[in-house]
């Protein structure tokens, strides 16, 4: 009886708290000037009628022309690409340059970056911080908006959160109820959360054990819907969409130095085209720093400019580690969040690109101590967490690849007296003369950060403000590949390209052999390229229908398409960002690398020296992401 009263009291208290929080969040929402669901309401910005984005050669030629730009964006991250698109839609002349490739800095390979909004609830509750409620509202809307802007790249996936005590069930379920209620009031819901029993969740995840290795019994699971985008393809599509709307966009264009006047104002930058080694002077009235916002990169960018900015110095980085696993570790199109094990970070185990992946989830809070063998410990944390809750242990041969990435947070004071310091997912803007930097923030709020950067820029210059549209319109844009895509697109691809042509060598002759397109290949084309998949299908029917790797659904036609239409200029552009083959199976990539270099070299007319350099650079990268030896 006592237990019953305690339980009912706890339920009542938690319910009241969550209810008040939901009411407060909704009240804040309706009191704000936030606008929602314009795409759903039919208001949409039409893209120019171009068959494909301008080629990289055309974009480099525009940079060489000496045109005066209003804004030069440095960094092809989600933020940088978002700023370029926002500026283009407002009528500003904008150029975006990236020294490596789009989404090459801190984008996570396995793409579980959109989750994590519950940290806003935790911080809002613990610190009585209304800013976190605002961030929660933005997070809910932005992840929903991704499913409208690029539905083929933003997959809605069921996510299970196993619970090993009734307290965990209550806490996690009411958090989800709070988010669901706010999302419903905003018309931004992607699905509702529910509690499922232990036996039901085990049917969904057959490898999930009823009892952990530490003796904890599975009490059930919270099942919710979450957006899991393909981050790298999303960012590259964002940059290419900006080019469709008039922005000048170029990858492999390294900033050597800023051009400064006598008053230390940036007048543009000297850009080096790393493909031709030619230096280009780009003139611009303002510069946006959208690189990985660490202090080192800012010092390198600013040169003689001010480098002791309080905002820049507040940036801290945290490492994220992951591994590709054998396919049977996760059911198809599903994800599971494993709670912390032995004070380690939570781990997401998910279906990924036809395989499985496990990745640590970054949380805000005080910076942890970094051990000397941090890289090895991170992998051990993942293996320990996965082995703890599954009925099978992770073997060395089940690890396909290992990677790590760094993500930036802002260190800030919190609490009523602002005495405590922790890492926060909120972002801040730094203005140094006419160089604007945005630091911190979450991957999912890139669009809002970009909007604030452009708003800040227009407030600084009345002439630009008068000559442009003052309102941000990126909320109304569909990304490249989204216009005519629907969930049944793969079926039409299979019907229209039932047969593909595969080159086969017979003696000294090369003949074309007809083969049927597999359903897995058609599904991949539709999910990766959207309505542009038909162009890839035509290439497959013209002789590029062979798979690049036998065990994966990526065809040579994709490589040719990415070279011709997506500015892929190196092998790693294709293997690690346009596709994820380098992370899915680096061993098979090493075996097929000579043929990949040969095909890409033919498309780009590489010299023997360039082919050798590509072979060496790609080999070194593939070895770096291969799992450690036993």
CSV table of C-alpha atoms in Angstrom, one decimal, residues 484-494 523 526 534:
chain,number,residue,atom,x,y,z
A,484,UNK,CA,8.5,15.4,-57.4
A,485,UNK,CA,9.6,12.8,-54.9
A,486,UNK,CA,7.1,10.6,-53.0
A,487,UNK,CA,7.6,7.3,-51.0
A,488,UNK,CA,6.6,5.2,-54.0
A,489,UNK,CA,9.4,6.7,-56.2
A,490,UNK,CA,11.5,3.5,-55.9
A,491,UNK,CA,8.8,1.5,-57.6
A,492,UNK,CA,8.7,3.8,-60.6
A,493,UNK,CA,12.5,3.6,-60.9
A,494,UNK,CA,12.3,-0.2,-60.9
A,523,UNK,CA,15.3,2.2,-52.9
A,526,UNK,CA,15.1,7.2,-54.4
A,534,UNK,CA,15.9,9.1,-62.7
